[in-house]
GROMACS .gro file of C-alpha atoms in nm:
model
  188
    1PHE     CA    1  -9.503   5.171  -0.036
    2PRO     CA    2  -9.665   5.015   0.268
    3VAL     CA    3  -9.415   4.727   0.227
    4THR     CA    4  -9.127   4.980   0.262
    5ILE     CA    5  -9.289   5.104   0.611
    6VAL     CA    6  -9.317   4.743   0.730
    7VAL     CA    7  -8.952   4.654   0.648
    8LEU     CA    8  -8.825   4.968   0.800
    9LEU     CA    9  -9.028   4.893   1.123
   10VAL     CA   10  -8.913   4.526   1.136
   11VAL     CA   11  -8.549   4.638   1.087
   12VAL     CA   12  -8.574   4.917   1.355
   13PHE     CA   13  -8.752   4.696   1.626
   14GLY     CA   14  -8.522   4.395   1.546
   15ILE     CA   15  -8.221   4.607   1.626
   16ARG     CA   16  -8.370   4.728   1.940
   17TRP     CA   17  -8.459   4.382   2.053
   18ILE     CA   18  -8.099   4.249   1.973
   19PHE     CA   19  -7.952   4.558   2.170
   20ARG     CA   20  -8.181   4.485   2.476
   21PHE     CA   21  -8.096   4.118   2.451
   22PHE     CA   22  -7.723   4.180   2.462
   23ALA     CA   23  -7.750   4.462   2.726
   24GLN     CA   24  -7.923   4.223   2.966
   25ARG     CA   25  -7.673   3.943   2.927
   26VAL     CA   26  -7.351   4.148   2.910
   27LYS     CA   27  -7.218   4.259   3.258
   28THR     CA   28  -7.019   4.570   3.150
   29ARG     CA   29  -7.159   4.880   2.981
   30ALA     CA   30  -6.848   4.907   2.769
   31VAL     CA   31  -6.917   4.582   2.580
   32ALA     CA   32  -7.294   4.670   2.550
   33ARG     CA   33  -7.197   5.009   2.385
   34SER     CA   34  -6.951   4.837   2.160
   35VAL     CA   35  -7.222   4.586   2.061
   36ALA     CA   36  -7.467   4.873   2.012
   37ALA     CA   37  -7.211   5.060   1.807
   38VAL     CA   38  -7.158   4.764   1.572
   39LEU     CA   39  -7.525   4.706   1.535
   40GLY     CA   40  -7.594   5.083   1.462
   41ILE     CA   41  -7.341   5.070   1.182
   42VAL     CA   42  -7.488   4.758   1.033
   43PHE     CA   43  -7.837   4.903   1.061
   44LEU     CA   44  -7.727   5.232   0.890
   45LEU     CA   45  -7.569   5.040   0.611
   46LEU     CA   46  -7.886   4.816   0.558
   47LEU     CA   47  -8.106   5.127   0.565
   48TYR     CA   48  -7.876   5.305   0.312
   49GLY     CA   49  -7.879   5.016   0.079
   50PHE     CA   50  -8.250   4.996   0.109
   51ALA     CA   51  -8.326   5.352   0.063
   52LYS     CA   52  -8.095   5.370  -0.252
   53ASN     CA   53  -8.281   5.087  -0.432
   54HIS     CA   54  -8.645   5.113  -0.302
   55LEU     CA   55  -8.764   5.443  -0.198
   56ALA     CA   56  -9.026   5.599  -0.428
   57VAL     CA   57  -8.896   5.958  -0.450
   58GLN     CA   58  -8.565   6.092  -0.578
   59LEU     CA   59  -8.453   6.456  -0.600
   60PHE     CA   60  -8.295   6.602  -0.903
   61ILE     CA   61  -8.184   6.943  -1.023
   62VAL     CA   62  -8.296   7.062  -1.368
   63GLN     CA   63  -7.983   7.143  -1.579
   64GLY     CA   64  -8.033   7.393  -1.856
   65GLY     CA   65  -8.333   7.534  -2.020
   66ALA     CA   66  -8.475   7.247  -2.219
   67MET     CA   67  -8.817   7.253  -2.025
   68LEU     CA   68  -8.870   7.643  -2.003
   69PRO     CA   69  -9.115   7.779  -1.918
   70THR     CA   70  -9.241   7.484  -1.726
   71TYR     CA   71  -8.918   7.425  -1.536
   72HIS     CA   72  -8.613   7.647  -1.516
   73SER     CA   73  -8.240   7.561  -1.457
   74ASN     CA   74  -8.157   7.484  -1.102
   75ASP     CA   75  -8.527   7.391  -1.006
   76LEU     CA   76  -8.550   7.106  -0.760
   77VAL     CA   77  -8.783   6.821  -0.893
   78TRP     CA   78  -8.906   6.517  -0.700
   79VAL     CA   79  -8.930   6.206  -0.917
   80ASN     CA   80  -9.142   5.898  -0.849
   81SER     CA   81  -8.886   5.640  -0.942
   82LEU     CA   82  -9.137   5.347  -0.900
   83SER     CA   83  -9.350   5.471  -1.187
   84THR     CA   84  -9.411   5.183  -1.423
   85SER     CA   85  -9.659   5.349  -1.672
   86PHE     CA   86  -9.612   5.675  -1.864
   87ALA     CA   87  -9.883   5.890  -2.032
   88ARG     CA   88  -9.864   6.156  -2.295
   89THR     CA   89  -9.755   6.484  -2.142
   90ASP     CA   90  -9.607   6.327  -1.845
   91ILE     CA   91  -9.278   6.485  -1.753
   92VAL     CA   92  -9.004   6.244  -1.683
   93MET     CA   93  -8.633   6.208  -1.592
   94TYR     CA   94  -8.449   5.972  -1.808
   95ARG     CA   95  -8.101   5.871  -1.920
   96ASN     CA   96  -8.026   6.016  -2.258
   97PRO     CA   97  -7.949   5.696  -2.479
   98ALA     CA   98  -7.660   5.876  -2.668
   99ASN     CA   99  -7.451   5.965  -2.362
  100ASP     CA  100  -7.623   5.840  -2.047
  101ARG     CA  101  -7.672   6.184  -1.899
  102VAL     CA  102  -7.987   6.239  -1.700
  103GLN     CA  103  -8.241   6.468  -1.874
  104ILE     CA  104  -8.583   6.602  -1.829
  105SER     CA  105  -8.850   6.606  -2.106
  106ARG     CA  106  -9.214   6.558  -2.187
  107VAL     CA  107  -9.348   6.231  -2.307
  108VAL     CA  108  -9.512   6.293  -2.636
  109GLY     CA  109  -9.502   5.959  -2.827
  110LEU     CA  110  -9.601   5.638  -2.667
  111PRO     CA  111  -9.501   5.263  -2.743
  112GLY     CA  112  -9.626   5.144  -3.079
  113GLU     CA  113  -9.720   5.501  -3.211
  114THR     CA  114  -9.610   5.656  -3.540
  115ILE     CA  115  -9.445   6.000  -3.477
  116SER     CA  116  -9.398   6.263  -3.739
  117ILE     CA  117  -9.273   6.631  -3.727
  118SER     CA  118  -9.352   6.840  -4.025
  119ASN     CA  119  -9.447   7.204  -4.085
  120GLY     CA  120  -9.382   7.279  -3.724
  121ASP     CA  121  -9.623   7.042  -3.574
  122VAL     CA  122  -9.611   6.712  -3.403
  123HIS     CA  123  -9.833   6.444  -3.564
  124ILE     CA  124  -9.925   6.109  -3.371
  125ASN     CA  125 -10.055   5.841  -3.589
  126GLY     CA  126 -10.140   6.098  -3.861
  127SER     CA  127 -10.327   6.348  -3.636
  128VAL     CA  128 -10.174   6.682  -3.502
  129LEU     CA  129 -10.092   6.684  -3.138
  130ASP     CA  130 -10.282   6.931  -2.934
  131GLU     CA  131 -10.020   7.100  -2.715
  132THR     CA  132 -10.219   7.411  -2.616
  133ALA     CA  133 -10.230   7.300  -2.242
  134TYR     CA  134  -9.860   7.337  -2.188
  135TRP     CA  135  -9.717   7.503  -2.486
  136SER     CA  136  -9.761   7.853  -2.673
  137ASP     CA  137  -9.972   7.860  -2.969
  138GLU     CA  138  -9.725   8.054  -3.169
  139SER     CA  139  -9.437   7.809  -3.100
  140VAL     CA  140  -9.326   7.557  -3.352
  141THR     CA  141  -9.152   7.226  -3.348
  142SER     CA  142  -8.833   7.228  -3.566
  143GLY     CA  143  -8.734   6.918  -3.754
  144ASN     CA  144  -8.864   6.689  -4.025
  145LEU     CA  145  -8.878   6.337  -3.933
  146ALA     CA  146  -9.108   6.015  -3.905
  147MET     CA  147  -9.069   5.700  -3.702
  148GLN     CA  148  -9.258   5.408  -3.566
  149LEU     CA  149  -9.199   5.361  -3.187
  150GLY     CA  150  -9.118   5.004  -3.066
  151PRO     CA  151  -9.311   4.822  -2.788
  152ASP     CA  152  -9.118   4.978  -2.521
  153GLU     CA  153  -8.999   5.321  -2.674
  154TYR     CA  154  -9.114   5.669  -2.579
  155PHE     CA  155  -9.074   6.000  -2.791
  156MET     CA  156  -8.948   6.277  -2.565
  157LEU     CA  157  -8.975   6.660  -2.647
  158GLY     CA  158  -8.854   6.948  -2.434
  159ASP     CA  159  -9.103   7.232  -2.390
  160ASN     CA  160  -8.832   7.473  -2.522
  161ARG     CA  161  -8.810   7.329  -2.861
  162VAL     CA  162  -8.549   7.572  -2.973
  163THR     CA  163  -8.279   7.465  -2.736
  164ALA     CA  164  -8.398   7.106  -2.636
  165ILE     CA  165  -8.191   6.809  -2.709
  166ASP     CA  166  -8.448   6.553  -2.719
  167SER     CA  167  -8.581   6.249  -2.923
  168ARG     CA  168  -8.543   6.456  -3.233
  169GLU     CA  169  -8.177   6.441  -3.212
  170PHE     CA  170  -8.106   6.100  -3.030
  171GLY     CA  171  -8.413   5.907  -3.116
  172PRO     CA  172  -8.662   5.731  -2.883
  173VAL     CA  173  -8.601   5.644  -2.525
  174THR     CA  174  -8.652   5.286  -2.413
  175GLU     CA  175  -8.853   5.234  -2.091
  176ASP     CA  176  -8.548   5.089  -1.908
  177LYS     CA  177  -8.382   5.432  -1.943
  178ILE     CA  178  -8.662   5.634  -1.773
  179ILE     CA  179  -8.592   5.685  -1.412
  180GLY     CA  180  -8.935   5.809  -1.319
  181LYS     CA  181  -9.217   6.065  -1.339
  182VAL     CA  182  -9.168   6.418  -1.207
  183ILE     CA  183  -9.436   6.475  -0.945
  184HIS     CA  184  -9.340   6.799  -0.777
  185SER     CA  185  -9.085   7.093  -0.794
  186LEU     CA  186  -8.937   7.345  -0.578
  187PRO     CA  187  -8.788   7.657  -0.775
  188PHE     CA  188  -8.462   7.794  -0.673
   0.00000   0.00000   0.00000
């Protein structure tokens, strides 16, 4: 993040220096304004390209009720797109491996773990997953499956297990499909 600030400062002060350099050497203001306009456009294009690829926070609108009651449809969430490690219970935005649509879910299974769902419970490496911190005691997880996650695979579940389309349906999500970790939300 500090590198981002340094790069932006270098670009801004570099453009100012170039403008002043040309303004001192050019006799007419019209030419100086034209040069400034071109430099301004170049600066904005560079800034857009930089921001699109390197800023740490992206905004997404939650679609649907897969994460009820944690997040509601149309909630605005801030996502740290520079996240490189994900822990169990993190809420992430990712691209569905089946159709490439952006979704929100909770990380339940981590790389290398064995995940199973039976009798309404999620099991991690044979032990029942304790979800009481974010999930109702009377809720159950539908489905009956067992799978071993690969070295870069995560198992995702929505908090609203009745309506959520998640890893129970399309399988594990590879790390390259994860956009980032949800860090804050604004309800709308």
